[in-house]
Amino acid sequence: MGIPRFLNVWGTHQFWVGFFNALGVGKIVFSSETSEEQYREYGKGRITMDSCYPVKALAGHMGELLHRDINLLFVPMIYSLPSFLKGHVVDTLSCTRVMMSVENLKAGFLREKDEFSQRGIKFVSPFVPFAEPEILPKYLWESLKEYIPGLSLEETAKAVKEGFKALDTFEGKMREKSLEIMKWCVKNKRPALLVLARPYHMDPGIGHEIDGEFQPYGYPVLWYNYLPLHDWLLDWLFGDEIRAGIIKSPFDISDVWTSSYSSNTNEIIWGAKFAARFPWITGVIRLSSYECGMDQPTFTPVQKIVESSGTLFFKFGELDETKPAGSVKIRVETIVYYLEKYSQEIVRKKLIRLKPVPSELLT
Ligand code: SF4
């Protein structure tokens, strides 16, 4: 089975591994990370609409998998996402371009001849409402039963549970790792950076590895979607605002963002709030892709939330297929200059606004 390493698969791949392992489908092959070569060789000419680069790149991933040793190509049409904010925000939908892109790109591989059947590969693209786990098994079963002989709805439901379990375990490990880094920052009086982006900006071909550029300078980089969520930590950062009735829970973003429909957007806004409060995050790096309609309305609120706390804010917008290595390097050097100059003062000022540092952070 082949699964493209694209868009929302970046945030949910562990679910798919857990799900298909539970069904015993055999080997899962993920496509390579996005690259210009991948798109040029396998994706060019497949796009039938004008779209942002992350969507365009999917053509290369699908095309690459058609040349691998697989007999089923699985490209989920993810409608809503599992989110740690669910229950605290209005909705957790995914970007509509992401969902629609699958059918659109499929058409690109059928236009001249049916490239799937020519290679003996079946194409499956189920509708995936992650935010409604009770109906998710039905959608997956409906689209997979034809290709997995004897598959029952009950079996699919059990596999969905395994998928969520695998995703939880993975995220739990990542959050623990982030906490470890944060404790290191406290102990060593070193600041960290937080990245606010879409999960697929971790893909070197989409995010151009900008986050990694800061590490040689000794700045650990955290991603908002894997921040630790321990009660003691959230109470330290958000407790006073809850007790004052400003927000209902630590995950409530209604004080700064009322259009809480898109999952990634909600999490980015929440990440900005976290960064504004956590003393040792002294800089935020915002990444966004060229032509991203979903990110556009969030630019100003995110910047305001971060900067109103004195935290430094830097944006790399309009990323596309061209990696501007030289200019990224120069900008990173400038950002590092500001971080070195102002970080200790930022930490000091942010600490004044909070109660004493919880003992859990000092261990
Ligand atoms: S979130 Fe933005 S960049 Fe990503 S697929 Fe949607 S429109 Fe494109």
Short mmCIF file of C-alpha atoms and ligand atoms in Angstrom, two decimals:
data_model
loop_
_atom_site.label_atom_id
_atom_site.label_comp_id
_atom_site.label_asym_id
_atom_site.label_seq_id
_atom_site.Cartn_x
_atom_site.Cartn_y
_atom_site.Cartn_z
CA MET A 1 0.00 0.00 0.00
CA GLY A 2 1.29 3.45 -0.91
CA ILE A 3 0.44 6.63 1.00
CA PRO A 4 1.64 10.03 -0.19
CA ARG A 5 3.59 11.96 2.41
CA PHE A 6 1.59 15.13 1.83
CA LEU A 7 -0.49 17.81 3.53
CA ASN A 8 -2.57 16.37 6.39
CA VAL A 9 -0.78 13.03 6.32
CA TRP A 10 2.03 14.95 8.10
CA GLY A 11 -0.16 15.31 11.18
CA THR A 12 -1.90 11.94 11.01
CA HIS A 13 0.59 9.43 9.60
CA GLN A 14 0.80 7.50 12.88
CA PHE A 15 -2.95 6.96 12.74
CA TRP A 16 -2.61 5.37 9.31
CA VAL A 17 0.29 3.18 10.40
CA GLY A 18 -1.68 1.97 13.45
CA PHE A 19 -4.86 1.51 11.42
CA PHE A 20 -3.37 -0.50 8.56
CA ASN A 21 -1.13 -2.55 10.85
CA ALA A 22 -4.24 -3.54 12.82
CA LEU A 23 -5.86 -4.63 9.55
CA GLY A 24 -2.72 -6.55 8.60
CA VAL A 25 -2.54 -5.12 5.09
CA GLY A 26 1.19 -5.70 4.71
CA LYS A 27 3.81 -3.12 3.97
CA ILE A 28 3.06 0.62 3.95
CA VAL A 29 5.18 2.66 1.55
CA PHE A 30 5.28 6.43 2.07
CA SER A 31 6.43 8.64 -0.80
CA SER A 32 9.67 10.60 -0.38
CA GLU A 33 9.78 14.08 1.04
CA THR A 34 8.74 16.80 -1.41
CA SER A 35 11.40 17.93 -3.85
CA GLU A 36 11.55 19.82 -7.12
CA GLU A 37 12.89 16.69 -8.83
CA GLN A 38 9.96 14.63 -7.56
CA TYR A 39 7.49 17.14 -8.97
CA ARG A 40 9.34 17.54 -12.27
CA GLU A 41 9.66 13.81 -12.83
CA TYR A 42 6.27 12.57 -11.66
CA GLY A 43 3.86 15.46 -11.18
CA LYS A 44 4.23 17.95 -13.99
CA GLY A 45 1.18 18.32 -16.21
CA ARG A 46 -1.13 16.57 -13.75
CA ILE A 47 -2.56 19.68 -12.14
CA THR A 48 -5.89 20.75 -13.54
CA MET A 49 -6.37 23.83 -11.37
CA ASP A 50 -4.39 26.79 -10.12
CA SER A 51 -3.30 26.01 -6.59
CA CYS A 52 -0.83 26.64 -3.80
CA TYR A 53 2.47 24.73 -3.92
CA PRO A 54 1.67 22.23 -1.11
CA VAL A 55 -1.34 21.02 -3.13
CA LYS A 56 0.60 21.00 -6.41
CA ALA A 57 3.31 18.92 -4.77
CA LEU A 58 0.81 16.11 -4.18
CA ALA A 59 0.93 15.33 -7.90
CA GLY A 60 4.62 14.43 -7.55
CA HIS A 61 3.93 12.22 -4.51
CA MET A 62 1.15 10.32 -6.26
CA GLY A 63 3.19 9.96 -9.44
CA GLU A 64 6.21 8.69 -7.51
CA LEU A 65 4.14 6.03 -5.77
CA LEU A 66 2.82 4.80 -9.11
CA HIS A 67 6.43 3.83 -9.86
CA ARG A 68 6.90 1.96 -6.59
CA ASP A 69 6.07 -1.64 -5.81
CA ILE A 70 2.52 -1.18 -4.52
CA ASN A 71 -0.90 -2.46 -5.52
CA LEU A 72 -3.07 0.02 -3.63
CA LEU A 73 -2.65 3.79 -3.61
CA PHE A 74 -4.36 5.28 -0.57
CA VAL A 75 -4.92 9.06 -0.65
CA PRO A 76 -7.32 10.14 2.13
CA MET A 77 -9.65 13.08 1.57
CA ILE A 78 -9.34 14.49 5.06
CA TYR A 79 -12.36 16.60 5.93
CA SER A 80 -11.70 17.23 9.63
CA LEU A 81 -8.69 16.59 11.86
CA PRO A 82 -8.10 15.20 15.32
CA SER A 83 -7.18 18.22 17.44
CA PHE A 84 -6.19 18.74 21.07
CA LEU A 85 -8.48 21.80 20.91
CA LYS A 86 -11.60 19.82 20.04
CA GLY A 87 -14.40 20.63 22.46
CA HIS A 88 -12.94 24.09 23.12
CA VAL A 89 -13.31 25.52 19.60
CA VAL A 90 -16.17 25.68 17.11
CA ASP A 91 -14.74 23.19 14.65
CA THR A 92 -11.67 21.33 13.44
CA LEU A 93 -12.07 21.28 9.69
CA SER A 94 -9.16 20.91 7.31
CA CYS A 95 -8.39 23.32 4.46
CA THR A 96 -10.91 22.71 1.67
CA ARG A 97 -8.17 22.91 -0.96
CA VAL A 98 -6.46 19.99 0.76
CA MET A 99 -9.58 17.88 0.63
CA MET A 100 -10.57 18.76 -2.92
CA SER A 101 -7.06 18.33 -4.27
CA VAL A 102 -7.25 14.54 -4.18
CA GLU A 103 -10.07 14.14 -6.72
CA ASN A 104 -8.62 16.90 -8.84
CA LEU A 105 -5.19 15.30 -9.04
CA LYS A 106 -6.68 11.89 -9.63
CA ALA A 107 -8.24 13.36 -12.78
CA GLY A 108 -4.75 14.38 -13.88
CA PHE A 109 -3.67 10.73 -13.86
CA LEU A 110 -6.74 9.64 -15.83
CA ARG A 111 -6.74 12.37 -18.45
CA GLU A 112 -4.85 10.66 -21.24
CA LYS A 113 -5.00 7.07 -20.05
CA ASP A 114 -5.85 5.33 -16.78
CA GLU A 115 -2.38 5.19 -15.26
CA PHE A 116 -3.61 3.37 -12.16
CA SER A 117 -5.07 0.35 -13.90
CA GLN A 118 -2.22 0.29 -16.44
CA ARG A 119 0.14 -0.35 -13.53
CA GLY A 120 -2.26 -2.71 -11.76
CA ILE A 121 -2.75 -0.24 -8.92
CA LYS A 122 -6.12 0.43 -7.29
CA PHE A 123 -6.81 3.98 -6.16
CA VAL A 124 -8.69 4.58 -2.92
CA SER A 125 -9.58 8.01 -1.57
CA PRO A 126 -12.01 7.76 1.33
CA PHE A 127 -13.73 10.74 2.93
CA VAL A 128 -12.14 11.05 6.38
CA PRO A 129 -13.97 12.92 9.15
CA PHE A 130 -11.37 12.52 11.92
CA ALA A 131 -13.31 14.76 14.26
CA GLU A 132 -16.24 12.31 14.23
CA PRO A 133 -14.68 9.03 15.33
CA GLU A 134 -18.11 7.37 15.57
CA ILE A 135 -18.73 7.61 11.81
CA LEU A 136 -15.12 7.33 10.65
CA PRO A 137 -15.09 3.48 10.51
CA LYS A 138 -18.07 3.47 8.16
CA TYR A 139 -16.42 5.73 5.61
CA LEU A 140 -13.17 3.79 5.71
CA TRP A 141 -14.93 0.43 5.50
CA GLU A 142 -17.11 1.55 2.56
CA SER A 143 -14.08 2.46 0.49
CA LEU A 144 -11.74 -0.35 1.56
CA LYS A 145 -14.03 -3.40 1.64
CA GLU A 146 -13.70 -3.87 -2.11
CA TYR A 147 -9.91 -4.16 -1.85
CA ILE A 148 -9.47 -6.03 1.43
CA PRO A 149 -11.37 -9.30 1.04
CA GLY A 150 -13.63 -10.20 3.95
CA LEU A 151 -13.13 -6.87 5.75
CA SER A 152 -15.94 -6.24 8.22
CA LEU A 153 -17.20 -2.97 9.67
CA GLU A 154 -16.45 -4.26 13.16
CA GLU A 155 -12.85 -5.02 12.22
CA THR A 156 -12.51 -1.54 10.69
CA ALA A 157 -13.89 0.06 13.86
CA LYS A 158 -11.31 -1.83 15.96
CA ALA A 159 -8.53 -0.74 13.60
CA VAL A 160 -9.69 2.90 13.87
CA LYS A 161 -9.29 2.61 17.66
CA GLU A 162 -5.77 1.23 17.16
CA GLY A 163 -5.03 4.10 14.79
CA PHE A 164 -6.06 6.71 17.34
CA LYS A 165 -4.07 4.86 20.01
CA ALA A 166 -0.92 4.93 17.83
CA LEU A 167 -1.43 8.64 17.11
CA ASP A 168 -1.90 9.42 20.82
CA THR A 169 1.22 7.49 21.77
CA PHE A 170 3.29 9.28 19.15
CA GLU A 171 2.00 12.73 20.12
CA GLY A 172 2.52 11.93 23.82
CA LYS A 173 6.18 11.12 23.11
CA MET A 174 6.63 14.31 21.11
CA ARG A 175 5.06 16.41 23.87
CA GLU A 176 7.36 14.81 26.45
CA LYS A 177 10.34 15.64 24.23
CA SER A 178 9.20 19.27 24.02
CA LEU A 179 8.89 19.41 27.81
CA GLU A 180 12.41 18.02 28.14
CA ILE A 181 13.68 20.82 25.85
CA MET A 182 11.76 23.44 27.82
CA LYS A 183 13.26 22.19 31.09
CA TRP A 184 16.70 22.35 29.50
CA CYS A 185 16.02 25.98 28.59
CA VAL A 186 15.03 26.81 32.18
CA LYS A 187 18.04 25.03 33.64
CA ASN A 188 20.56 26.51 31.22
CA LYS A 189 18.93 29.94 30.97
CA ARG A 190 18.70 29.48 27.20
CA PRO A 191 15.77 30.70 25.10
CA ALA A 192 13.90 28.63 22.53
CA LEU A 193 12.02 29.40 19.33
CA LEU A 194 8.50 28.30 18.50
CA VAL A 195 7.43 27.52 14.94
CA LEU A 196 3.88 28.40 13.90
CA ALA A 197 3.15 26.77 10.56
CA ARG A 198 1.13 23.94 9.07
CA PRO A 199 2.35 20.44 10.04
CA TYR A 200 3.50 19.82 6.44
CA HIS A 201 6.01 22.64 6.72
CA MET A 202 8.11 19.98 8.48
CA ASP A 203 8.51 18.56 4.97
CA PRO A 204 11.92 19.91 3.81
CA GLY A 205 10.54 20.57 0.33
CA ILE A 206 7.67 22.69 1.65
CA GLY A 207 9.17 24.40 4.74
CA HIS A 208 12.69 24.60 3.25
CA GLU A 209 14.19 23.47 6.60
CA ILE A 210 14.09 27.03 7.95
CA ASP A 211 13.51 25.72 11.48
CA GLY A 212 16.72 23.67 11.33
CA GLU A 213 18.77 26.76 10.41
CA PHE A 214 18.50 28.04 13.99
CA GLN A 215 19.81 24.97 15.74
CA PRO A 216 23.53 25.47 14.97
CA TYR A 217 23.22 28.79 16.81
CA GLY A 218 22.08 26.94 19.94
CA TYR A 219 18.39 27.81 19.72
CA PRO A 220 16.17 24.78 20.29
CA VAL A 221 13.10 24.83 18.07
CA LEU A 222 9.67 23.74 19.29
CA TRP A 223 6.59 23.14 17.14
CA TYR A 224 3.24 24.38 18.46
CA ASN A 225 1.44 21.11 17.67
CA TYR A 226 3.68 19.13 20.05
CA LEU A 227 3.79 21.49 23.02
CA PRO A 228 3.31 19.78 26.41
CA LEU A 229 -0.23 19.94 27.77
CA HIS A 230 0.27 19.10 31.45
CA ASP A 231 -2.34 20.60 33.80
CA TRP A 232 0.29 22.25 36.06
CA LEU A 233 1.90 23.96 33.05
CA LEU A 234 -1.36 25.19 31.54
CA ASP A 235 -2.55 26.37 34.94
CA TRP A 236 0.65 28.36 35.39
CA LEU A 237 0.24 30.03 31.99
CA PHE A 238 -3.54 30.40 31.70
CA GLY A 239 -4.98 29.79 35.21
CA ASP A 240 -5.38 33.46 36.20
CA GLU A 241 -7.29 34.25 32.99
CA ILE A 242 -9.64 31.30 33.58
CA ARG A 243 -10.33 32.38 37.16
CA ALA A 244 -10.93 35.94 35.97
CA GLY A 245 -13.52 34.64 33.50
CA ILE A 246 -11.60 35.83 30.41
CA ILE A 247 -11.38 32.31 28.96
CA LYS A 248 -13.23 29.09 29.85
CA SER A 249 -10.28 26.70 29.61
CA PRO A 250 -6.57 26.81 28.76
CA PHE A 251 -7.52 25.78 25.20
CA ASP A 252 -10.12 28.48 24.74
CA ILE A 253 -9.10 30.90 21.95
CA SER A 254 -12.38 32.82 21.75
CA ASP A 255 -10.77 35.85 23.44
CA VAL A 256 -8.61 36.40 20.34
CA TRP A 257 -10.18 34.39 17.49
CA THR A 258 -13.89 33.96 16.84
CA SER A 259 -13.73 32.15 13.48
CA SER A 260 -12.54 28.86 14.93
CA TYR A 261 -13.39 26.50 12.09
CA SER A 262 -10.05 25.36 10.70
CA SER A 263 -8.11 22.93 12.85
CA ASN A 264 -4.58 24.04 11.90
CA THR A 265 -5.54 27.71 12.15
CA ASN A 266 -7.02 27.22 15.63
CA GLU A 267 -3.88 25.43 16.78
CA ILE A 268 -1.64 28.15 15.33
CA ILE A 269 -3.61 30.81 17.23
CA TRP A 270 -3.36 28.73 20.41
CA GLY A 271 0.37 28.27 19.83
CA ALA A 272 0.74 32.05 19.57
CA LYS A 273 -1.02 32.44 22.93
CA PHE A 274 1.26 29.82 24.48
CA ALA A 275 4.37 31.52 23.08
CA ALA A 276 3.22 34.88 24.40
CA ARG A 277 3.05 33.44 27.92
CA PHE A 278 5.91 30.96 28.21
CA PRO A 279 8.96 32.99 29.31
CA TRP A 280 11.70 30.97 27.60
CA ILE A 281 10.08 31.17 24.16
CA THR A 282 11.58 34.49 23.12
CA GLY A 283 10.99 34.26 19.39
CA VAL A 284 8.28 32.95 17.08
CA ILE A 285 8.90 31.92 13.48
CA ARG A 286 5.82 31.97 11.26
CA LEU A 287 5.96 29.95 8.03
CA SER A 288 3.32 30.10 5.33
CA SER A 289 3.06 29.02 1.71
CA TYR A 290 2.53 31.26 -1.27
CA GLU A 291 -1.17 31.56 -2.18
CA CYS A 292 -2.40 30.22 1.15
CA GLY A 293 -5.88 31.61 1.54
CA MET A 294 -6.34 29.90 4.90
CA ASP A 295 -3.35 31.59 6.53
CA GLN A 296 -3.98 35.09 5.23
CA PRO A 297 -6.52 36.28 7.85
CA THR A 298 -4.39 34.93 10.69
CA PHE A 299 -1.22 36.91 9.98
CA THR A 300 -2.14 40.07 11.89
CA PRO A 301 -3.80 38.43 14.94
CA VAL A 302 -0.93 35.98 15.38
CA GLN A 303 1.68 38.73 15.14
CA LYS A 304 -0.28 40.92 17.58
CA ILE A 305 -0.69 38.12 20.14
CA VAL A 306 3.01 37.31 20.04
CA GLU A 307 4.37 40.87 19.98
CA SER A 308 2.01 42.21 22.64
CA SER A 309 3.93 40.06 25.12
CA GLY A 310 7.30 41.43 24.02
CA THR A 311 8.17 38.16 22.27
CA LEU A 312 9.99 38.59 18.95
CA PHE A 313 8.06 37.67 15.81
CA PHE A 314 9.52 36.75 12.41
CA LYS A 315 7.62 35.68 9.33
CA PHE A 316 8.71 33.68 6.30
CA GLY A 317 5.61 34.02 4.12
CA GLU A 318 5.01 33.14 0.50
CA LEU A 319 7.16 30.00 0.52
CA ASP A 320 6.92 28.11 -2.79
CA GLU A 321 8.98 25.57 -4.68
CA THR A 322 12.04 27.80 -4.92
CA LYS A 323 14.33 27.48 -1.93
CA PRO A 324 15.90 30.91 -1.46
CA ALA A 325 18.85 29.43 0.47
CA GLY A 326 20.98 32.61 0.39
CA SER A 327 18.32 35.01 1.59
CA VAL A 328 17.13 32.55 4.26
CA LYS A 329 20.66 32.40 5.63
CA ILE A 330 20.97 36.18 5.80
CA ARG A 331 17.58 36.52 7.50
CA VAL A 332 18.41 33.78 9.99
CA GLU A 333 21.64 35.60 10.90
CA THR A 334 19.68 38.81 11.46
CA ILE A 335 17.06 37.02 13.58
CA VAL A 336 19.80 35.39 15.67
CA TYR A 337 21.31 38.83 16.27
CA TYR A 338 17.98 40.07 17.70
CA LEU A 339 17.48 36.92 19.74
CA GLU A 340 20.92 37.22 21.30
CA LYS A 341 20.44 40.87 22.05
CA TYR A 342 16.97 40.76 23.59
CA SER A 343 16.19 37.22 24.82
CA GLN A 344 17.34 37.53 28.43
CA GLU A 345 15.34 40.73 28.89
CA ILE A 346 12.25 39.12 27.31
CA VAL A 347 12.47 36.14 29.69
CA ARG A 348 12.83 38.49 32.68
CA LYS A 349 9.79 40.59 31.72
CA LYS A 350 7.59 37.58 30.97
CA LEU A 351 8.50 35.97 34.31
CA ILE A 352 7.31 39.06 36.19
CA ARG A 353 3.75 38.54 34.86
CA LEU A 354 3.53 34.96 36.17
CA LYS A 355 3.40 33.21 39.52
CA PRO A 356 6.69 31.52 40.62
CA VAL A 357 8.02 28.90 38.19
CA PRO A 358 6.35 25.51 38.94
CA SER A 359 8.65 22.99 40.57
CA GLU A 360 7.89 20.51 37.74
CA LEU A 361 9.77 22.77 35.31
CA LEU A 362 12.82 22.87 37.54
CA THR A 363 13.38 19.13 37.84
S1 SF4 B 1 -3.66 25.56 4.06
FE1 SF4 B 1 -2.99 27.07 2.53
S2 SF4 B 1 -1.12 26.29 1.63
FE2 SF4 B 1 -2.17 24.63 2.71
S3 SF4 B 1 -3.37 23.59 1.19
FE3 SF4 B 1 -4.69 25.09 2.15
S4 SF4 B 1 -4.50 26.93 0.90
FE4 SF4 B 1 -2.81 25.57 0.36
#
